[in-house]
CSV table of C-alpha atoms in Angstrom, one decimal:
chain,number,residue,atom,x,y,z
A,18,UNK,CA,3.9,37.6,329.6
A,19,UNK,CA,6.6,36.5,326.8
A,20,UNK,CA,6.4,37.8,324.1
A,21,UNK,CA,5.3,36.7,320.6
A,22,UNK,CA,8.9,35.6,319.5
A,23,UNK,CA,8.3,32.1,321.4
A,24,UNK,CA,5.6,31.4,318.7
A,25,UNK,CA,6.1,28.6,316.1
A,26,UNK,CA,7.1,31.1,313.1
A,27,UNK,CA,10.4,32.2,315.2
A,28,UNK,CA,13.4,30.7,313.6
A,29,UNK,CA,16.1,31.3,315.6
A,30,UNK,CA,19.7,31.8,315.0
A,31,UNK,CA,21.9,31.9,318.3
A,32,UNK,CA,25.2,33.6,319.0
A,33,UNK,CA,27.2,32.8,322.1
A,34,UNK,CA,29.9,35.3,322.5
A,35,UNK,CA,32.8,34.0,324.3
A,36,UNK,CA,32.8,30.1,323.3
A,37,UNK,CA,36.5,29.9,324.3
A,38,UNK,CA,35.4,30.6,328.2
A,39,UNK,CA,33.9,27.7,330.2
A,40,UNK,CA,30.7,29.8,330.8
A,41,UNK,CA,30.5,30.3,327.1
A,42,UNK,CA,31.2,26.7,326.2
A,43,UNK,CA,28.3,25.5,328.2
A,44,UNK,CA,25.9,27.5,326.3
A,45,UNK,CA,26.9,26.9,323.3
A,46,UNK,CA,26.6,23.2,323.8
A,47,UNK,CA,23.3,23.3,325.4
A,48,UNK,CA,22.0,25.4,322.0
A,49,UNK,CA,23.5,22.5,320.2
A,50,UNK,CA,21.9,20.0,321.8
A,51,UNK,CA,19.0,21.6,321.4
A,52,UNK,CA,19.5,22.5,317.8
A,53,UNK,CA,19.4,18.4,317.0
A,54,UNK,CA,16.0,18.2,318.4
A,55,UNK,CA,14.1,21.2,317.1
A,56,UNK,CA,14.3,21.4,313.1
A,57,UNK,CA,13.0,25.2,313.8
A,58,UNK,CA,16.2,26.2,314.8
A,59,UNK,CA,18.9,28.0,311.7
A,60,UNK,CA,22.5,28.2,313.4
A,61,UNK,CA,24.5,28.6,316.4
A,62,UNK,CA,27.2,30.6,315.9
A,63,UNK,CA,30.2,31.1,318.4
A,64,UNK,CA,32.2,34.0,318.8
A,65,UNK,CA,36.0,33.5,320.1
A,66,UNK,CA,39.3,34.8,320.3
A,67,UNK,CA,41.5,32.2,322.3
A,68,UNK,CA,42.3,29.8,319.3
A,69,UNK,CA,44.4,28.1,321.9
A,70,UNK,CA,41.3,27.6,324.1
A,71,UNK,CA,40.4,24.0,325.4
A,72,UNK,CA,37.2,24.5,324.2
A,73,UNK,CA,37.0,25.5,320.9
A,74,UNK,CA,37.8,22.5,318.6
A,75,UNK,CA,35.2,20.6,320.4
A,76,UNK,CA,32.8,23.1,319.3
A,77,UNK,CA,33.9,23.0,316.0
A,78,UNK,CA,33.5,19.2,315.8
A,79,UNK,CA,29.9,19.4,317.2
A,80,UNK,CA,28.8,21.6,314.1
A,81,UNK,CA,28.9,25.3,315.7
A,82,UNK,CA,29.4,27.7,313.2
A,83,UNK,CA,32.8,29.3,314.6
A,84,UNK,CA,33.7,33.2,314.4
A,85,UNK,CA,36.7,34.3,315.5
A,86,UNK,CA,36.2,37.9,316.2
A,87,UNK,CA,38.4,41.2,317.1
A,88,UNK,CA,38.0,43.3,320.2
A,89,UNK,CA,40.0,46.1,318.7
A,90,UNK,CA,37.7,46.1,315.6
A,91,UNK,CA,34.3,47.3,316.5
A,92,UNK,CA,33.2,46.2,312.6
A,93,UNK,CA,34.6,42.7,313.7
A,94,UNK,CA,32.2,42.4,316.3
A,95,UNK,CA,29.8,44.0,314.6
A,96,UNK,CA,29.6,41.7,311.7
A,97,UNK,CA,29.5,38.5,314.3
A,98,UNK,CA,25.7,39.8,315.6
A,99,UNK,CA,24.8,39.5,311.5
A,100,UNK,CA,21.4,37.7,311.0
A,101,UNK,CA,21.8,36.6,314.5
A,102,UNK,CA,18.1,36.4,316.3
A,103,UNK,CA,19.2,35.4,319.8
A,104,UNK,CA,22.3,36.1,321.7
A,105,UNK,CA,24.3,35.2,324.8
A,106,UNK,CA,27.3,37.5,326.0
A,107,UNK,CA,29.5,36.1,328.1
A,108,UNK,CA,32.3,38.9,329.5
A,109,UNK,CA,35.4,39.0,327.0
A,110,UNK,CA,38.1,39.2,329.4
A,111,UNK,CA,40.3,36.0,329.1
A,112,UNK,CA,41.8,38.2,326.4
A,113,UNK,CA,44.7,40.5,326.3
A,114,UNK,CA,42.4,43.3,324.6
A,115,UNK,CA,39.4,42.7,327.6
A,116,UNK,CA,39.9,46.5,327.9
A,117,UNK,CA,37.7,47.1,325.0
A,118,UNK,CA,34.9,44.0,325.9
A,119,UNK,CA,32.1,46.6,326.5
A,120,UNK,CA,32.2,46.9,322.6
A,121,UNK,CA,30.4,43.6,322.6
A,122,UNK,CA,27.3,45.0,324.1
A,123,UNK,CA,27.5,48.8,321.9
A,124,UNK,CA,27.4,46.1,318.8
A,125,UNK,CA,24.7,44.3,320.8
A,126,UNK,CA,22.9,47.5,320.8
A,127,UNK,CA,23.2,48.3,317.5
A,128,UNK,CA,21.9,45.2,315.6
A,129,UNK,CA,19.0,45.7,313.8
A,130,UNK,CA,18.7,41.7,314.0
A,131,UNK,CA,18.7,40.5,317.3
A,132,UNK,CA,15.6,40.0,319.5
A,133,UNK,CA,16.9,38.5,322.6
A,134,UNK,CA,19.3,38.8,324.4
A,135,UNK,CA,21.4,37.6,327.8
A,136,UNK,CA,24.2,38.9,329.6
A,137,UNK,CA,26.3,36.5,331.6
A,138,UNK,CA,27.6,38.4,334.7
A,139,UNK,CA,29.1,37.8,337.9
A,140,UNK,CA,27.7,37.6,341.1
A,141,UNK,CA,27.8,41.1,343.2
A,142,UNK,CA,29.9,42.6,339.9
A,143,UNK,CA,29.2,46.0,341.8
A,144,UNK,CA,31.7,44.7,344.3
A,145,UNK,CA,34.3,44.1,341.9
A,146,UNK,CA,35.6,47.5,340.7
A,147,UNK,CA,39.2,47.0,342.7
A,148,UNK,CA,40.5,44.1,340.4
A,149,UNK,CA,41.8,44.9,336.9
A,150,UNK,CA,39.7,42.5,334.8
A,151,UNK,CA,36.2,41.3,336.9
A,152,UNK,CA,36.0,45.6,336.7
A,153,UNK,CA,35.0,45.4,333.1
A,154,UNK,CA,32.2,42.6,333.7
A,155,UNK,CA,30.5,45.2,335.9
A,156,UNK,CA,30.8,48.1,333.2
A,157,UNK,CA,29.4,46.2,330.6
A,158,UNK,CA,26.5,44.6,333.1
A,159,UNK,CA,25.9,48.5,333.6
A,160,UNK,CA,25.9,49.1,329.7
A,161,UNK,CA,23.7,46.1,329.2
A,162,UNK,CA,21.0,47.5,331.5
A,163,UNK,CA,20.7,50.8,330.3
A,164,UNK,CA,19.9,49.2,326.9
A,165,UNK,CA,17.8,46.2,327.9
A,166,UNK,CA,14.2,47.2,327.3
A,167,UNK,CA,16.0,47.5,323.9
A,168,UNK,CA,15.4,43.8,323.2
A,169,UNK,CA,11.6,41.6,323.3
A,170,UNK,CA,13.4,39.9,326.2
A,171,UNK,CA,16.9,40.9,327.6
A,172,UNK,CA,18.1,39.2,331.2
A,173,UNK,CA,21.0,40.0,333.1
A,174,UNK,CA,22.1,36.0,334.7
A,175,UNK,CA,24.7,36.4,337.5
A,176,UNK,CA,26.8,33.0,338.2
A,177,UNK,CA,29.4,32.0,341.0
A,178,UNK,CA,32.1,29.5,341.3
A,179,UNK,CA,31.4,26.8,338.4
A,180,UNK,CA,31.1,23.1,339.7
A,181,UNK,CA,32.8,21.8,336.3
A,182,UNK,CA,35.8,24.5,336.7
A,183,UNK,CA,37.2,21.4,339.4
A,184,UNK,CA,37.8,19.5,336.5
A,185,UNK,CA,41.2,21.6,335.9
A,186,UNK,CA,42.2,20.8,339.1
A,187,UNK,CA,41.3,17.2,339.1
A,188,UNK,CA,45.4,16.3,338.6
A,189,UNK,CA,45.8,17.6,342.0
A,190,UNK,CA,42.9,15.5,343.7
A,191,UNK,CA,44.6,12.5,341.9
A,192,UNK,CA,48.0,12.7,342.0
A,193,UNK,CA,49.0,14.1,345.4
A,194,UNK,CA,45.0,13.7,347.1
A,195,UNK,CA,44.8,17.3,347.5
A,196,UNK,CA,42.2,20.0,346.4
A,197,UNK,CA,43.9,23.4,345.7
A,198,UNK,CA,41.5,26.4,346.7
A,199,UNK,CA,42.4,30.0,347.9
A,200,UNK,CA,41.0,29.7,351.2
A,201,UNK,CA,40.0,27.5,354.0
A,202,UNK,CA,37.1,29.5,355.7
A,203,UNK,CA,35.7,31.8,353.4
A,204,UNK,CA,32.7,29.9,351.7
A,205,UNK,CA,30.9,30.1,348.0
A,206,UNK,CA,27.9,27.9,346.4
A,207,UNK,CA,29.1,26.2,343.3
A,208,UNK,CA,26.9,25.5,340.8
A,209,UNK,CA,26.5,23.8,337.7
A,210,UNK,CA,27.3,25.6,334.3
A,211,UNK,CA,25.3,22.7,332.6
A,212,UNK,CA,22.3,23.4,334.7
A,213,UNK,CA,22.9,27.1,334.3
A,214,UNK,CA,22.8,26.8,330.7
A,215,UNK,CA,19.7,25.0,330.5
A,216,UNK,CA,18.3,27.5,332.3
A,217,UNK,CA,19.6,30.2,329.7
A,218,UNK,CA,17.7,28.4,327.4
A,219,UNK,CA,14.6,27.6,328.6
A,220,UNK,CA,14.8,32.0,329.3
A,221,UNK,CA,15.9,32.6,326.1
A,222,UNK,CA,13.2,30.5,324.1
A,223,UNK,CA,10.4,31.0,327.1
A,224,UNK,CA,9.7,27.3,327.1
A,225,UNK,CA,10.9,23.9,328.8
A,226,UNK,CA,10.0,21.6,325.3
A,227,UNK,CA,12.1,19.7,323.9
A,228,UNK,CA,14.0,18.6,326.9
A,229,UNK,CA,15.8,14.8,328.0
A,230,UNK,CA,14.1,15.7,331.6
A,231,UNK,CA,10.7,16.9,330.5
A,232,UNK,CA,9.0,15.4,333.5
A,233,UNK,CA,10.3,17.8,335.6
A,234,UNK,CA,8.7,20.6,333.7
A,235,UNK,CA,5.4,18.7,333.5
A,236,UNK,CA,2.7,21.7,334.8
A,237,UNK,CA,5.6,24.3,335.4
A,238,UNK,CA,4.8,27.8,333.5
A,239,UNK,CA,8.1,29.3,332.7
A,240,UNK,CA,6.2,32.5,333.8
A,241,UNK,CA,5.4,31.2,337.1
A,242,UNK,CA,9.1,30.1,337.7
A,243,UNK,CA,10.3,33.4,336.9
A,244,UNK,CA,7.3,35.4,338.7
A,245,UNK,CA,8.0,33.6,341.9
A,246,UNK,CA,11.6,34.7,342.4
A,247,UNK,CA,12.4,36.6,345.5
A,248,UNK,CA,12.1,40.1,345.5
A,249,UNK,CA,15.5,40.1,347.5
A,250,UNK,CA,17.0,39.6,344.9
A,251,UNK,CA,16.0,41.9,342.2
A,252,UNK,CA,16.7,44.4,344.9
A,253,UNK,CA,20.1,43.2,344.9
A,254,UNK,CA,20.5,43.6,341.6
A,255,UNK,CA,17.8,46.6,340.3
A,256,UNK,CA,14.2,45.9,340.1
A,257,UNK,CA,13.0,45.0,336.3
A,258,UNK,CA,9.7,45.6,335.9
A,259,UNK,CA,8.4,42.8,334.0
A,260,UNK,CA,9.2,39.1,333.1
A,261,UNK,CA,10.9,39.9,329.6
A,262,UNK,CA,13.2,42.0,331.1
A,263,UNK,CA,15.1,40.7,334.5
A,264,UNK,CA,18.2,40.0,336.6
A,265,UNK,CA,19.0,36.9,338.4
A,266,UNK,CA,20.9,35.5,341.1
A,267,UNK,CA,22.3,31.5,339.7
A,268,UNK,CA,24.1,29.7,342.9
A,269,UNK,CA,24.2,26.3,344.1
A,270,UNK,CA,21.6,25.8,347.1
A,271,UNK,CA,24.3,25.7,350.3
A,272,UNK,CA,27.9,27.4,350.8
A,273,UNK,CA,30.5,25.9,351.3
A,274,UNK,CA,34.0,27.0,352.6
A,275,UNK,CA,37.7,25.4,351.5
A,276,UNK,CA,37.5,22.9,354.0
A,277,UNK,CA,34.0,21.7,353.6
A,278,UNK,CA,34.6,21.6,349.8
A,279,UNK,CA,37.6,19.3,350.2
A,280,UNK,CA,35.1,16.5,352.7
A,281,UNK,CA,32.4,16.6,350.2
A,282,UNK,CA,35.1,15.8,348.2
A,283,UNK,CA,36.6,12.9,350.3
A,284,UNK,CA,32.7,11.4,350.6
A,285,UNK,CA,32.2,11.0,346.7
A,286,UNK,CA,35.0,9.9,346.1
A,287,UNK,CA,35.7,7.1,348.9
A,288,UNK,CA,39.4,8.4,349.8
A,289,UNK,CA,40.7,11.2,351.9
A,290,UNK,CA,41.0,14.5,349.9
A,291,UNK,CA,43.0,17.3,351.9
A,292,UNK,CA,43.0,20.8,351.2
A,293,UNK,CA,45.8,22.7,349.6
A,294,UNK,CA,44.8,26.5,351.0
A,295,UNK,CA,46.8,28.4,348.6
A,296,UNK,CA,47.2,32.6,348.1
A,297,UNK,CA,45.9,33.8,344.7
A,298,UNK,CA,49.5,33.7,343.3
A,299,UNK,CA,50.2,30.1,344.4
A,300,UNK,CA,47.0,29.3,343.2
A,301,UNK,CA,47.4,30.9,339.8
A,302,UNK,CA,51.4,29.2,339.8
A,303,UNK,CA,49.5,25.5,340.6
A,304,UNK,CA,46.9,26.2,337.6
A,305,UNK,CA,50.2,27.3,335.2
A,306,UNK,CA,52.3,24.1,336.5
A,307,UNK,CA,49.2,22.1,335.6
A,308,UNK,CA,49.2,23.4,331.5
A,309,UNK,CA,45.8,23.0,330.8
A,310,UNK,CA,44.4,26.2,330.5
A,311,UNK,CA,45.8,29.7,328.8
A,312,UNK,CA,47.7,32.5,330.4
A,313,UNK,CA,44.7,35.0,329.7
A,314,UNK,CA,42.3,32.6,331.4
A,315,UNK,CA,44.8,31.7,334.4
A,316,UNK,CA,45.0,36.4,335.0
A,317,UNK,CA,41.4,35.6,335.7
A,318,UNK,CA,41.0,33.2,337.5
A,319,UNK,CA,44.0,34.4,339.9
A,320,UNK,CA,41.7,37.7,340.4
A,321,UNK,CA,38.6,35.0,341.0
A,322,UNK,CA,39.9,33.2,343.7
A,323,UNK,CA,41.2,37.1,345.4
A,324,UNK,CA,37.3,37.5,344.7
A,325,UNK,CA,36.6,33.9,346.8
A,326,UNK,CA,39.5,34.8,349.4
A,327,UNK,CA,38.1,37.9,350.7
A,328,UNK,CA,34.3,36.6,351.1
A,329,UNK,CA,32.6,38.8,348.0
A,330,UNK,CA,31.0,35.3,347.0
A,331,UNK,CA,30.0,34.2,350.4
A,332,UNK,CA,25.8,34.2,349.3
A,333,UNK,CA,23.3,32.0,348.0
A,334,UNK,CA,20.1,32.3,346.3
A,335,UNK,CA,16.9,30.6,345.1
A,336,UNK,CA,16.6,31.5,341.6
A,337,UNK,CA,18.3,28.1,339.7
A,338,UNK,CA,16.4,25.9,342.2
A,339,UNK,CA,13.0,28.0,341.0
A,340,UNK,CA,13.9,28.0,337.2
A,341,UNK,CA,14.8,23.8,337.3
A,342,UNK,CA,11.6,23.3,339.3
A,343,UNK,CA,14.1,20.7,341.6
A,344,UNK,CA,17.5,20.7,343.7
A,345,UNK,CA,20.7,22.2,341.9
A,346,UNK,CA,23.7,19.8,341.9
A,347,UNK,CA,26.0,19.9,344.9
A,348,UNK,CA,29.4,19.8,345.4
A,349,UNK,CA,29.1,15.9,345.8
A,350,UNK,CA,26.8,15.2,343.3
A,351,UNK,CA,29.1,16.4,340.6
A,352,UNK,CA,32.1,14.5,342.1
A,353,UNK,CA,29.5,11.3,342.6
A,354,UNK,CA,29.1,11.6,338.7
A,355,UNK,CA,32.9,12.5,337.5
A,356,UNK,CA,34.1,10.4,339.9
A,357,UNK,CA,36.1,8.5,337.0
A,358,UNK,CA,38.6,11.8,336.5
A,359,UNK,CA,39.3,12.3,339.7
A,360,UNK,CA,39.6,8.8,341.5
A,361,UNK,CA,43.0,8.4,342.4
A,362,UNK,CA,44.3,5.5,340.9
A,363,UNK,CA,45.2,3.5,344.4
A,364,UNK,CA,42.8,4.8,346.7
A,365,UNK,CA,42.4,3.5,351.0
A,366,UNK,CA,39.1,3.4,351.4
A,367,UNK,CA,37.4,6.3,353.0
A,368,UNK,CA,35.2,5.2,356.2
């Protein structure tokens, strides 16, 4: 059963490590949301090191309470846990001192504060030792386990390719009509770091109130959801004994490869979409020539889309169908509803 923290008297103040990350930006704004409709809830505080990040002024300007913390300096990271009650740890490594990320969770650790916490992993990190910075998400997913019991409720939440992370390559799909991707067969299941985040909520706070889609949550137990995931999976990623203390598996329902990616693509938006197979390096030179993200961010994703090329991603699972209690959004659904940015201006008609 949860535990007594999900009881009116809990005030909580959240941290989301790694706000200048796309993972991390969607949980922060998710806590913010929810912030403006429960008065119970202090601060969320965001922890960063990018000050060049995309991400991070909008943050600012929807009232998080921004922390811009040192790797190097274990009393840095230390101090950005302070008073916090709750915390999400996304994986510092779009930084050139990721060598020394697993600090985060040692502070984690060693807070006499916090009372919940989540780690935001990657899916099968045990596959990812070979690549110099996904390495690191694995040792600290390691480090987070031994110490998870630690916490009234700790969860590792493994994600895949992110649906909005398309968004960055929307000048592409409207400019020239093509979709750059690292490969054309291998296949992944996108899904949504929106939906993903809600999900990371509703875990972190054990309940579904307070939400804009509340109907779907009418005569779901949070308990249930979790109960009923499949045992596959915590076998994939080490049993967890009890409810408070888990691991799972967030995917979009079907995979998809390159190819398939770039039709679903075509359908949404009415006009023929090709793909633009690229090598990691060519794919990593297309996200530089396109200037919207930073260099840190771009070394990972290069090592991502190796990741993606040589099939480590090619799985799906049930858990973020279970914990919304309805379908995930597909690959076309999120193109349906973005359609705007990445329409190309003078479009033939796709029959």
């Amino acid at each position: 059963m949860f535990s007594s923290s999900s009881s009116a008297s809990f005030h909580p103040k959240v941290l989301i490590v790694g706000g200048d990350d796309m993972c991390g930006y969607y949980a922060a704004m998710e806590f913010l949301r929810y912030k403006k409709k429960d008065s119970k809830m202090k601060t969320v505080r965001v922890g960063y090191m990018e000050k060049n990040s995309p991400f991070i002024k909008e943050l600012k300007d929807e009232g998080a309470e921004m922390y811009e913390f040192d790797l190097s300096s274990k009393e840095s990271i230390k101090k950005m846990f302070e008073e916090c009650t709750c915390a999400v740890i996304t994986p510092p490594i779009y930084t050139k001192e990721f060598m020394h990320c697993k600090r985060v969770i040692e502070c984690a650790k060693e807070s006499k504060d916090l009372k919940h916490c989540i780690f935001m992993s990657l899916l099968h990190s045990e596959k990812l030792d070979s690549w110099e910075r996904l390495s690191h998400v694995h040792e600290m997913e390691k480090e987070f386990r031994s110490h998870m019991k630690k916490w009234e409720r700790g969860y590792v939440v493994r994600t895949t390719v992110p649906l909005e992370g398309f968004f960055f390559l929307r000048r592409m799909i409207q400019e020239k009509r093509e979709m750059p991707w690292p490969t054309r067969n291998e296949k992944v299941a996108p899904c949504s770091l929106k939906e993903v985040s809600r999900v990371i909520r509703y875990l972190m706070f054990g309940e579904y109130s307070h939400d804009s889609e509340a109907e779907d949550f009418k005569g779901l137990n949070l308990n249930t959801a979790i109960g009923g995931v499949a045992e596959r999976v915590a076998a994939a990623v080490g049993i967890v004994s009890d409810n408070d203390h888990r691991s799972f598996c967030l995917t979009g329902m079907h995979k998809f490869s390159g190819e398939e990616m770039a039709k679903e693509c075509t359908h949404a938006l009415g006009t023929e979409i090709h793909l633009k197979e690229m090598s990691s390096d060519e794919f990593a030179r297309c996200l530089m020539d396109l200037n919207e993200l930073p260099h840190e961010c771009i070394s990972v994703l290069k090592e991502i889309a190796e990741v993606i090329h040589k099939g480590v991603w090619d799985d799906k699972f049930d858990d973020l169908q279970s914990l919304l209690n309805k379908k995930p959004m597909t690959i076309q659904d999120y193109f349906e509803d973005n359609r705007n940015d990445f329409k190309p201006s003078v479009s033939s008609k796709f029959v």
